[in-house]
PDB file of C-alpha atoms in Angstrom:
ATOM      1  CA  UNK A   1     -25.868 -11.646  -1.356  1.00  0.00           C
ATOM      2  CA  UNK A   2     -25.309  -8.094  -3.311  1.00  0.00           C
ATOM      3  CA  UNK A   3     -23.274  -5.505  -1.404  1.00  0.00           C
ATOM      4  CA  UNK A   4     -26.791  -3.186  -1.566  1.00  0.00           C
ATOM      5  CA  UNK A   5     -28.897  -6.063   0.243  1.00  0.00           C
ATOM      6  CA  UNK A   6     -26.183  -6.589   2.802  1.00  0.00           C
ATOM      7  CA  UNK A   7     -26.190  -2.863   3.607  1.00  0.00           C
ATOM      8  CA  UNK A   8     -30.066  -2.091   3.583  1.00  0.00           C
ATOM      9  CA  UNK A   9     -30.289  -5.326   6.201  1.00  0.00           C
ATOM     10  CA  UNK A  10     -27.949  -3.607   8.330  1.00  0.00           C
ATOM     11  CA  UNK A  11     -29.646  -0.502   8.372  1.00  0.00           C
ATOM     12  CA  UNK A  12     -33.176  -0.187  11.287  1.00  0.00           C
ATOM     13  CA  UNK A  13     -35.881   1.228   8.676  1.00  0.00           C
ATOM     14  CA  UNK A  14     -35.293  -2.378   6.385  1.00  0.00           C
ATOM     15  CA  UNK A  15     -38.606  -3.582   7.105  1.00  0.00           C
ATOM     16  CA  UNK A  16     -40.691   0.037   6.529  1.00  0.00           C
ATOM     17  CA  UNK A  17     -39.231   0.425   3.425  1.00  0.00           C
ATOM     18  CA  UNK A  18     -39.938  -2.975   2.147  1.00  0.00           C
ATOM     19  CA  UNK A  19     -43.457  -2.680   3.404  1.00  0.00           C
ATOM     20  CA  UNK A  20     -43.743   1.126   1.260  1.00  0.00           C
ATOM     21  CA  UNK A  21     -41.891  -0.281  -1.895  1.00  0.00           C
ATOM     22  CA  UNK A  22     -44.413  -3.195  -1.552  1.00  0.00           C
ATOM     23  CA  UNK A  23     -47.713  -2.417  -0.695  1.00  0.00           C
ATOM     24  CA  UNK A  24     -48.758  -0.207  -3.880  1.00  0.00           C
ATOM     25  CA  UNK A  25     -48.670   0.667  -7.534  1.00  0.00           C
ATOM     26  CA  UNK A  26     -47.687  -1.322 -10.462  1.00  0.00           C
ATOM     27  CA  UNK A  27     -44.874  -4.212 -10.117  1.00  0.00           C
ATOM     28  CA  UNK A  28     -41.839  -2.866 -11.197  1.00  0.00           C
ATOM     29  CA  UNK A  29     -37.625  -2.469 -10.539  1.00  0.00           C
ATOM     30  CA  UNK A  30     -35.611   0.271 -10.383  1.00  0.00           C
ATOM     31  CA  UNK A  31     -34.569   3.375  -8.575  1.00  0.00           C
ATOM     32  CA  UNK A  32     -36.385   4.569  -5.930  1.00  0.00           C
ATOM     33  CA  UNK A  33     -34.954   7.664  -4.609  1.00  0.00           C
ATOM     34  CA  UNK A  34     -30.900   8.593  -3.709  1.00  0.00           C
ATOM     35  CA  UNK A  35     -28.931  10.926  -2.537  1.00  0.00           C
ATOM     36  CA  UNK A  36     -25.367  11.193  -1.944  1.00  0.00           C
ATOM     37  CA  UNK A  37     -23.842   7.650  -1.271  1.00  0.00           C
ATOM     38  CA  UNK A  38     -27.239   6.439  -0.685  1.00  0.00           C
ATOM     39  CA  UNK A  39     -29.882   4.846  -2.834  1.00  0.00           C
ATOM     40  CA  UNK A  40     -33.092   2.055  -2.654  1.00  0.00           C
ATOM     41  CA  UNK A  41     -33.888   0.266  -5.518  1.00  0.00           C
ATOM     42  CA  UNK A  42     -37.425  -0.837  -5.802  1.00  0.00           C
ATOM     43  CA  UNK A  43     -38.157  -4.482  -5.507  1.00  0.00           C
ATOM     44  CA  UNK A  44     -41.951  -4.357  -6.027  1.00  0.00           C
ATOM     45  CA  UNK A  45     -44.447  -2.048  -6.215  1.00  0.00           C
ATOM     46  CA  UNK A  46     -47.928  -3.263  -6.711  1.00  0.00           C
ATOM     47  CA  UNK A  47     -51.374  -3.538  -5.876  1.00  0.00           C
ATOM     48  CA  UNK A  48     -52.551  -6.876  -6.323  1.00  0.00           C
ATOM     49  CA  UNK A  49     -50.816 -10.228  -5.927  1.00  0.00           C
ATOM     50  CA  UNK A  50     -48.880 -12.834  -7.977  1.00  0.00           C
ATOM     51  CA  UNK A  51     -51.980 -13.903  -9.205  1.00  0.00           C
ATOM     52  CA  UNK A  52     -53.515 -11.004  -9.919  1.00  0.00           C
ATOM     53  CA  UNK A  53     -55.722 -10.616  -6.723  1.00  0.00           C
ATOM     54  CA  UNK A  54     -56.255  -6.992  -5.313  1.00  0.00           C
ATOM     55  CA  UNK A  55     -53.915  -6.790  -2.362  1.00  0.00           C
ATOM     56  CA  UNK A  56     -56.320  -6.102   1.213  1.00  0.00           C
ATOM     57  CA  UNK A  57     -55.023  -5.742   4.416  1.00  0.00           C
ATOM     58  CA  UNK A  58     -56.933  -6.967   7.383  1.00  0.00           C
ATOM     59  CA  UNK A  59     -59.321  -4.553   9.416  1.00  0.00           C
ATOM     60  CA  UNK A  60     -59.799  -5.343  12.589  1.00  0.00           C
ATOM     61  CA  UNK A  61     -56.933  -5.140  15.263  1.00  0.00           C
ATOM     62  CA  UNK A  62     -53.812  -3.461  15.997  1.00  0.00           C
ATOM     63  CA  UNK A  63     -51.448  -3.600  12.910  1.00  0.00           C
ATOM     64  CA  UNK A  64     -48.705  -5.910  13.090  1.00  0.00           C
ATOM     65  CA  UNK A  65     -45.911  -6.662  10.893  1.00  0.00           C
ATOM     66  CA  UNK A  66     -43.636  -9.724  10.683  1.00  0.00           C
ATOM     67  CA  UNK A  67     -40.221 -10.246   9.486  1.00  0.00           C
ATOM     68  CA  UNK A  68     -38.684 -13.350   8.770  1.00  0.00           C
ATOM     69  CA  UNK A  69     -36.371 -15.541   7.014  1.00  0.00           C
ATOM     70  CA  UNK A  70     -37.613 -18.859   5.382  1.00  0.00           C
ATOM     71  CA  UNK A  71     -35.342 -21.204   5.229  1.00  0.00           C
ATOM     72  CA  UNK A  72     -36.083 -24.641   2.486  1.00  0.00           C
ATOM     73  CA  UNK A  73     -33.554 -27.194   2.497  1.00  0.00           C
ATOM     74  CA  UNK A  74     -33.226 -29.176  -0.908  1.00  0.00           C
ATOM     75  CA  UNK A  75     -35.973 -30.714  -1.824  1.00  0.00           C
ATOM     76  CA  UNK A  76     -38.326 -30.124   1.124  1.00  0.00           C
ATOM     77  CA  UNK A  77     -41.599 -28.125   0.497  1.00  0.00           C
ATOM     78  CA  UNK A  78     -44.131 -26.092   2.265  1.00  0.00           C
ATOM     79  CA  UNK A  79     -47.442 -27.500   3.273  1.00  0.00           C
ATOM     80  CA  UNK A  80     -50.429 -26.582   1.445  1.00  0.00           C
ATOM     81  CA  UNK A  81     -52.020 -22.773   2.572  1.00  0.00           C
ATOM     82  CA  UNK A  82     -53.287 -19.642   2.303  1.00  0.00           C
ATOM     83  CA  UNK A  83     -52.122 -16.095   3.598  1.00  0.00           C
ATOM     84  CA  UNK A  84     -54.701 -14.291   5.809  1.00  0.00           C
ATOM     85  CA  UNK A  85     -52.879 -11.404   5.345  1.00  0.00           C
ATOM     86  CA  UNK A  86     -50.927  -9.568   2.791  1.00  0.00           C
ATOM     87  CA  UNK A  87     -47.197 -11.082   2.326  1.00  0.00           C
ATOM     88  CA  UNK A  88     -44.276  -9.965   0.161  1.00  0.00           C
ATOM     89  CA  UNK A  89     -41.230 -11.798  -0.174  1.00  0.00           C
ATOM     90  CA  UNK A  90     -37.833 -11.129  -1.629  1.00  0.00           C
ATOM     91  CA  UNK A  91     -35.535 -14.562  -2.421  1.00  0.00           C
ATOM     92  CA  UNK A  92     -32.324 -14.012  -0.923  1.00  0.00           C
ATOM     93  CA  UNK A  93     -31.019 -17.243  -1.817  1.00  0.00           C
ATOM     94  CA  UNK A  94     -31.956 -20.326  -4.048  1.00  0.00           C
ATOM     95  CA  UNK A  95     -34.909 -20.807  -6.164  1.00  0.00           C
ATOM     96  CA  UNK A  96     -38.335 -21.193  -5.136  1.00  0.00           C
ATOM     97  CA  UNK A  97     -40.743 -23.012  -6.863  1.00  0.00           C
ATOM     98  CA  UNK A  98     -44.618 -22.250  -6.197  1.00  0.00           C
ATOM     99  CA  UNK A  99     -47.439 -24.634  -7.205  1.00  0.00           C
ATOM    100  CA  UNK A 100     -50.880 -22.375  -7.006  1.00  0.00           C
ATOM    101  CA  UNK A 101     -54.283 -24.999  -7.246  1.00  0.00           C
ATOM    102  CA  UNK A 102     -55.524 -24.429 -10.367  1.00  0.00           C
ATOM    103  CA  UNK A 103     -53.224 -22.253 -11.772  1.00  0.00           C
ATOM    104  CA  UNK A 104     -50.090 -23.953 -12.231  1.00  0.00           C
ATOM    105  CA  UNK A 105     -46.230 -23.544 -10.771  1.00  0.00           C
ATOM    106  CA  UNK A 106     -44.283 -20.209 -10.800  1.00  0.00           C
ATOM    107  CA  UNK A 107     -40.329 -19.718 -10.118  1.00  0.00           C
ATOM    108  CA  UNK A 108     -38.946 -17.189  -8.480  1.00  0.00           C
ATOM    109  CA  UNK A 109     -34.857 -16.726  -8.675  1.00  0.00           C
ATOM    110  CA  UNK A 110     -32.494 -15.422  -6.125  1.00  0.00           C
ATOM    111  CA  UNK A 111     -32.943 -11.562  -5.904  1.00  0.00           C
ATOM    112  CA  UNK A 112     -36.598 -11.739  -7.321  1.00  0.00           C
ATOM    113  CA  UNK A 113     -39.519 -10.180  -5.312  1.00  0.00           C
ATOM    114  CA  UNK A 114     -43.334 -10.651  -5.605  1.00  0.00           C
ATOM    115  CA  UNK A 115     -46.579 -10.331  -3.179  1.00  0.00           C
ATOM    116  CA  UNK A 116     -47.921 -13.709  -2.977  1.00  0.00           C
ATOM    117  CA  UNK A 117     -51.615 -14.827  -3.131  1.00  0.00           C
ATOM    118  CA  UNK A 118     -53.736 -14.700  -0.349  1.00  0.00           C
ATOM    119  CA  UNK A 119     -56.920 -16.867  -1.651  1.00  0.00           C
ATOM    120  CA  UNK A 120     -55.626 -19.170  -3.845  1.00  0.00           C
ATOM    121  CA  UNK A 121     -54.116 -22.928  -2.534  1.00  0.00           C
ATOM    122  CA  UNK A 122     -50.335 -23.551  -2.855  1.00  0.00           C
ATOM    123  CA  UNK A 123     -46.912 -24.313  -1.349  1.00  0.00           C
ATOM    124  CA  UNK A 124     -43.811 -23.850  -1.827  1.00  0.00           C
ATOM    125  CA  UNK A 125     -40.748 -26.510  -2.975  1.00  0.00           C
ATOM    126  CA  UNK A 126     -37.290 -26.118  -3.393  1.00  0.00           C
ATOM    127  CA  UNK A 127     -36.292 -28.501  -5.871  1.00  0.00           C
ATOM    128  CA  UNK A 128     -32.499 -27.932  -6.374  1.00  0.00           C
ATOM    129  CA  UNK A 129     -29.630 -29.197  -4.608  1.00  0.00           C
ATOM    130  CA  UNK A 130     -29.051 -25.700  -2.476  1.00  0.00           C
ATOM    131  CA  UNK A 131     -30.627 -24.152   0.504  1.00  0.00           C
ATOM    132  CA  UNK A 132     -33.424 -21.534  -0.365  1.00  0.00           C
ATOM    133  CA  UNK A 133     -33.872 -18.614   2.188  1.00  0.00           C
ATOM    134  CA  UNK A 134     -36.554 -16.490   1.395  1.00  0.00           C
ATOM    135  CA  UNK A 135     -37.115 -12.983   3.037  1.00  0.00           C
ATOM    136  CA  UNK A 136     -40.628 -12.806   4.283  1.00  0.00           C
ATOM    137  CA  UNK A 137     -42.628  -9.786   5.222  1.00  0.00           C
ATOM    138  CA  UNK A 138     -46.470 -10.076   6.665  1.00  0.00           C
ATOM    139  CA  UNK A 139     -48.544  -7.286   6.964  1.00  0.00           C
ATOM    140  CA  UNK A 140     -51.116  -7.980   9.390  1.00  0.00           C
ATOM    141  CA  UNK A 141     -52.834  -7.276  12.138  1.00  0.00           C
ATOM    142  CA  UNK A 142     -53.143  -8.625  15.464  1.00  0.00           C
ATOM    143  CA  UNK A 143     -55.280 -12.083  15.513  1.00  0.00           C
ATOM    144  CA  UNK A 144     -54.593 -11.939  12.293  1.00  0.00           C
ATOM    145  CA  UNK A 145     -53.521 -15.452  10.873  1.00  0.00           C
ATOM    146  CA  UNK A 146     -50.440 -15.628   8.015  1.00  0.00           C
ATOM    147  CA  UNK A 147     -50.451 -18.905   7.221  1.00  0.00           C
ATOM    148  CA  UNK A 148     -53.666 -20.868   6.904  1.00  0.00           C
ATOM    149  CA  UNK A 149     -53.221 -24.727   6.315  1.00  0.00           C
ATOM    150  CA  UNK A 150     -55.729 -25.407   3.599  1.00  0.00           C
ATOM    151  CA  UNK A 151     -59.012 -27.056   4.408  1.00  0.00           C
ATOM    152  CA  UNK A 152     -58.194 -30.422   3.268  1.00  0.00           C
TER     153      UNK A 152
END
């Protein structure tokens, strides 16, 4: 992991920030803001998902946000779901392979960031020979579901 990653984990506001640099605008990288001996970089910043779906956030209940590390040993995969609420996710190690119904399969590197799909079937593999950790933020609400087993 970078030096920058290891620091913003470290620091309490981690999971706001990734939620701001996240939850609008265009995807994009770079500089955020700095100031002396601090700086963010922007991971993403977009509006709709990684398939192109306009991002909505659940409205009933109290908000609710989840952090958590997803860990993938070599070759195991995810089962086949949905999000019910918005998710953005940041690899920290690995590679991540996604297979989306009807689309076809997407990889995401170690240190690449996206908003995944909330309508749209998939799962997740890791189909190398290291363990994938994957940084995992949902912004929900509470009842709120974040992963839906698809109906199958």
């Amino acid at each position: 992991m970078t030096e920058p990653i290891k620091c913003l984990l470290h620091k309490s506001n981690i999971v706001s920030r990734m939620i701001l640099l996240a939850s609008v605008g265009v995807l994009i990288a770079g500089p955020a803001w700095s100031y002396e001996g601090v700086s963010a970089e922007v991971l993403v910043k977009t509006g709709e998902t990684i398939v192109g779906e306009t991002i909505v956030y659940p409205e009933t209940g109290a908000p609710v946000v989840e952090v958590a590390v997803v860990t993938i040993a070599p070759g195991e995969k995810t089962i086949l779901h949905q999000h019910g609420v918005p998710m953005i996710a940041y690899i920290l190690e690995g590679e991540l392979s996604v297979y989306y119904e009807g689309i076809g399969v997407k990889i995401f590197k170690q240190g690449s960031s996206y908003v995944e799909t909330m309508h749209v079937d998939h799962f997740g593999e890791n189909a190398t020979d290291r363990v994938l950790k994957v940084l995992v933020v949902y912004a929900g609400a509470k009842g709120s579901e974040n992963v839906i087993p698809a109906s199958r």
